[in-house]
Amino acid sequence: MAWPELYAAWLRDPVGVTPPGGESGAAVFERIEVLCAKLRAEAARTFLMVSHKTLLRFLIARLVGIEPSRARSATELA
């Protein structure tokens, strides 16, 4: 693993830690807010969403009311 300390920090704080050249969890969560607004506006339509695990965890956390900082906890999303 290239950056074990950074990865460990990200696991502890996925919202506040930003990988080099990457997007912060806070920025991802802001995009999710925009996505949720668009989905609400188009509620009568059917959607297929394809994504990666981190974005999906943040989206699920948002939809069920879990703090974004706890989105990586499998027990929180189970």
mmCIF file of C-alpha atoms in Angstrom:
data_model
loop_
_atom_site.group_PDB
_atom_site.id
_atom_site.type_symbol
_atom_site.label_atom_id
_atom_site.label_comp_id
_atom_site.label_asym_id
_atom_site.label_seq_id
_atom_site.Cartn_x
_atom_site.Cartn_y
_atom_site.Cartn_z
ATOM 1 C CA MET A 1 0.000 0.000 0.000
ATOM 2 C CA ALA A 2 1.403 3.379 -1.025
ATOM 3 C CA TRP A 3 0.163 5.529 1.898
ATOM 4 C CA PRO A 4 -0.762 3.369 4.916
ATOM 5 C CA GLU A 5 -0.925 6.320 7.326
ATOM 6 C CA LEU A 6 -3.165 8.316 5.021
ATOM 7 C CA TYR A 7 -5.425 5.303 4.479
ATOM 8 C CA ALA A 8 -5.711 4.729 8.233
ATOM 9 C CA ALA A 9 -6.566 8.408 8.726
ATOM 10 C CA TRP A 10 -9.184 8.213 5.958
ATOM 11 C CA LEU A 11 -10.765 5.161 7.574
ATOM 12 C CA ARG A 12 -11.085 7.152 10.816
ATOM 13 C CA ASP A 13 -12.399 10.280 9.068
ATOM 14 C CA PRO A 14 -13.678 9.611 5.522
ATOM 15 C CA VAL A 15 -15.268 13.067 5.344
ATOM 16 C CA GLY A 16 -12.328 15.185 6.436
ATOM 17 C CA VAL A 17 -9.338 13.352 4.930
ATOM 18 C CA THR A 18 -8.596 13.961 1.257
ATOM 19 C CA PRO A 19 -6.265 11.698 -0.706
ATOM 20 C CA PRO A 20 -3.592 13.436 -2.819
ATOM 21 C CA GLY A 21 -5.234 14.576 -6.043
ATOM 22 C CA GLY A 22 -8.556 13.188 -4.856
ATOM 23 C CA GLU A 23 -11.899 14.443 -3.681
ATOM 24 C CA SER A 24 -12.761 14.956 -0.034
ATOM 25 C CA GLY A 25 -15.614 13.058 1.543
ATOM 26 C CA ALA A 26 -17.262 16.405 2.213
ATOM 27 C CA ALA A 27 -17.185 17.197 -1.523
ATOM 28 C CA VAL A 28 -18.611 13.764 -2.319
ATOM 29 C CA PHE A 29 -21.409 14.339 0.178
ATOM 30 C CA GLU A 30 -22.176 17.710 -1.454
ATOM 31 C CA ARG A 31 -22.517 15.942 -4.812
ATOM 32 C CA ILE A 32 -24.853 13.450 -3.173
ATOM 33 C CA GLU A 33 -27.063 16.299 -1.953
ATOM 34 C CA VAL A 34 -27.331 17.532 -5.563
ATOM 35 C CA LEU A 35 -28.092 13.993 -6.739
ATOM 36 C CA CYS A 36 -30.834 13.526 -4.124
ATOM 37 C CA ALA A 37 -32.454 16.809 -5.176
ATOM 38 C CA LYS A 38 -32.442 15.688 -8.818
ATOM 39 C CA LEU A 39 -33.906 12.300 -7.905
ATOM 40 C CA ARG A 40 -36.687 13.956 -5.903
ATOM 41 C CA ALA A 41 -37.468 16.224 -8.851
ATOM 42 C CA GLU A 42 -37.738 13.190 -11.137
ATOM 43 C CA ALA A 43 -39.413 10.841 -8.649
ATOM 44 C CA ALA A 44 -41.804 9.393 -11.234
ATOM 45 C CA ARG A 45 -38.948 8.082 -13.381
ATOM 46 C CA THR A 46 -36.946 4.871 -13.037
ATOM 47 C CA PHE A 47 -33.172 5.177 -12.624
ATOM 48 C CA LEU A 48 -30.194 2.876 -12.836
ATOM 49 C CA MET A 49 -27.231 4.094 -10.825
ATOM 50 C CA VAL A 50 -23.749 2.676 -11.236
ATOM 51 C CA SER A 51 -21.082 3.768 -8.815
ATOM 52 C CA HIS A 52 -18.292 2.675 -6.533
ATOM 53 C CA LYS A 53 -18.557 1.572 -2.929
ATOM 54 C CA THR A 54 -17.586 4.819 -1.220
ATOM 55 C CA LEU A 55 -20.129 6.940 -3.075
ATOM 56 C CA LEU A 56 -22.821 4.334 -2.454
ATOM 57 C CA ARG A 57 -22.018 4.232 1.256
ATOM 58 C CA PHE A 58 -22.323 8.021 1.453
ATOM 59 C CA LEU A 59 -25.584 7.907 -0.498
ATOM 60 C CA ILE A 60 -27.066 5.238 1.763
ATOM 61 C CA ALA A 61 -25.942 7.146 4.839
ATOM 62 C CA ARG A 62 -27.626 10.267 3.475
ATOM 63 C CA LEU A 63 -30.853 8.430 2.675
ATOM 64 C CA VAL A 64 -31.160 6.746 6.089
ATOM 65 C CA GLY A 65 -29.936 9.714 8.133
ATOM 66 C CA ILE A 66 -26.525 8.464 9.285
ATOM 67 C CA GLU A 67 -23.730 10.999 9.816
ATOM 68 C CA PRO A 68 -21.407 11.033 6.788
ATOM 69 C CA SER A 69 -18.405 10.431 9.041
ATOM 70 C CA ARG A 70 -19.903 7.042 9.983
ATOM 71 C CA ALA A 71 -20.747 5.959 6.429
ATOM 72 C CA ARG A 72 -17.882 3.460 6.225
ATOM 73 C CA SER A 73 -19.107 1.476 9.211
ATOM 74 C CA ALA A 74 -20.769 -1.672 7.875
ATOM 75 C CA THR A 75 -22.724 -2.070 11.107
ATOM 76 C CA GLU A 76 -24.237 1.384 10.657
ATOM 77 C CA LEU A 77 -25.481 0.540 7.172
ATOM 78 C CA ALA A 78 -26.570 -3.024 7.876
#
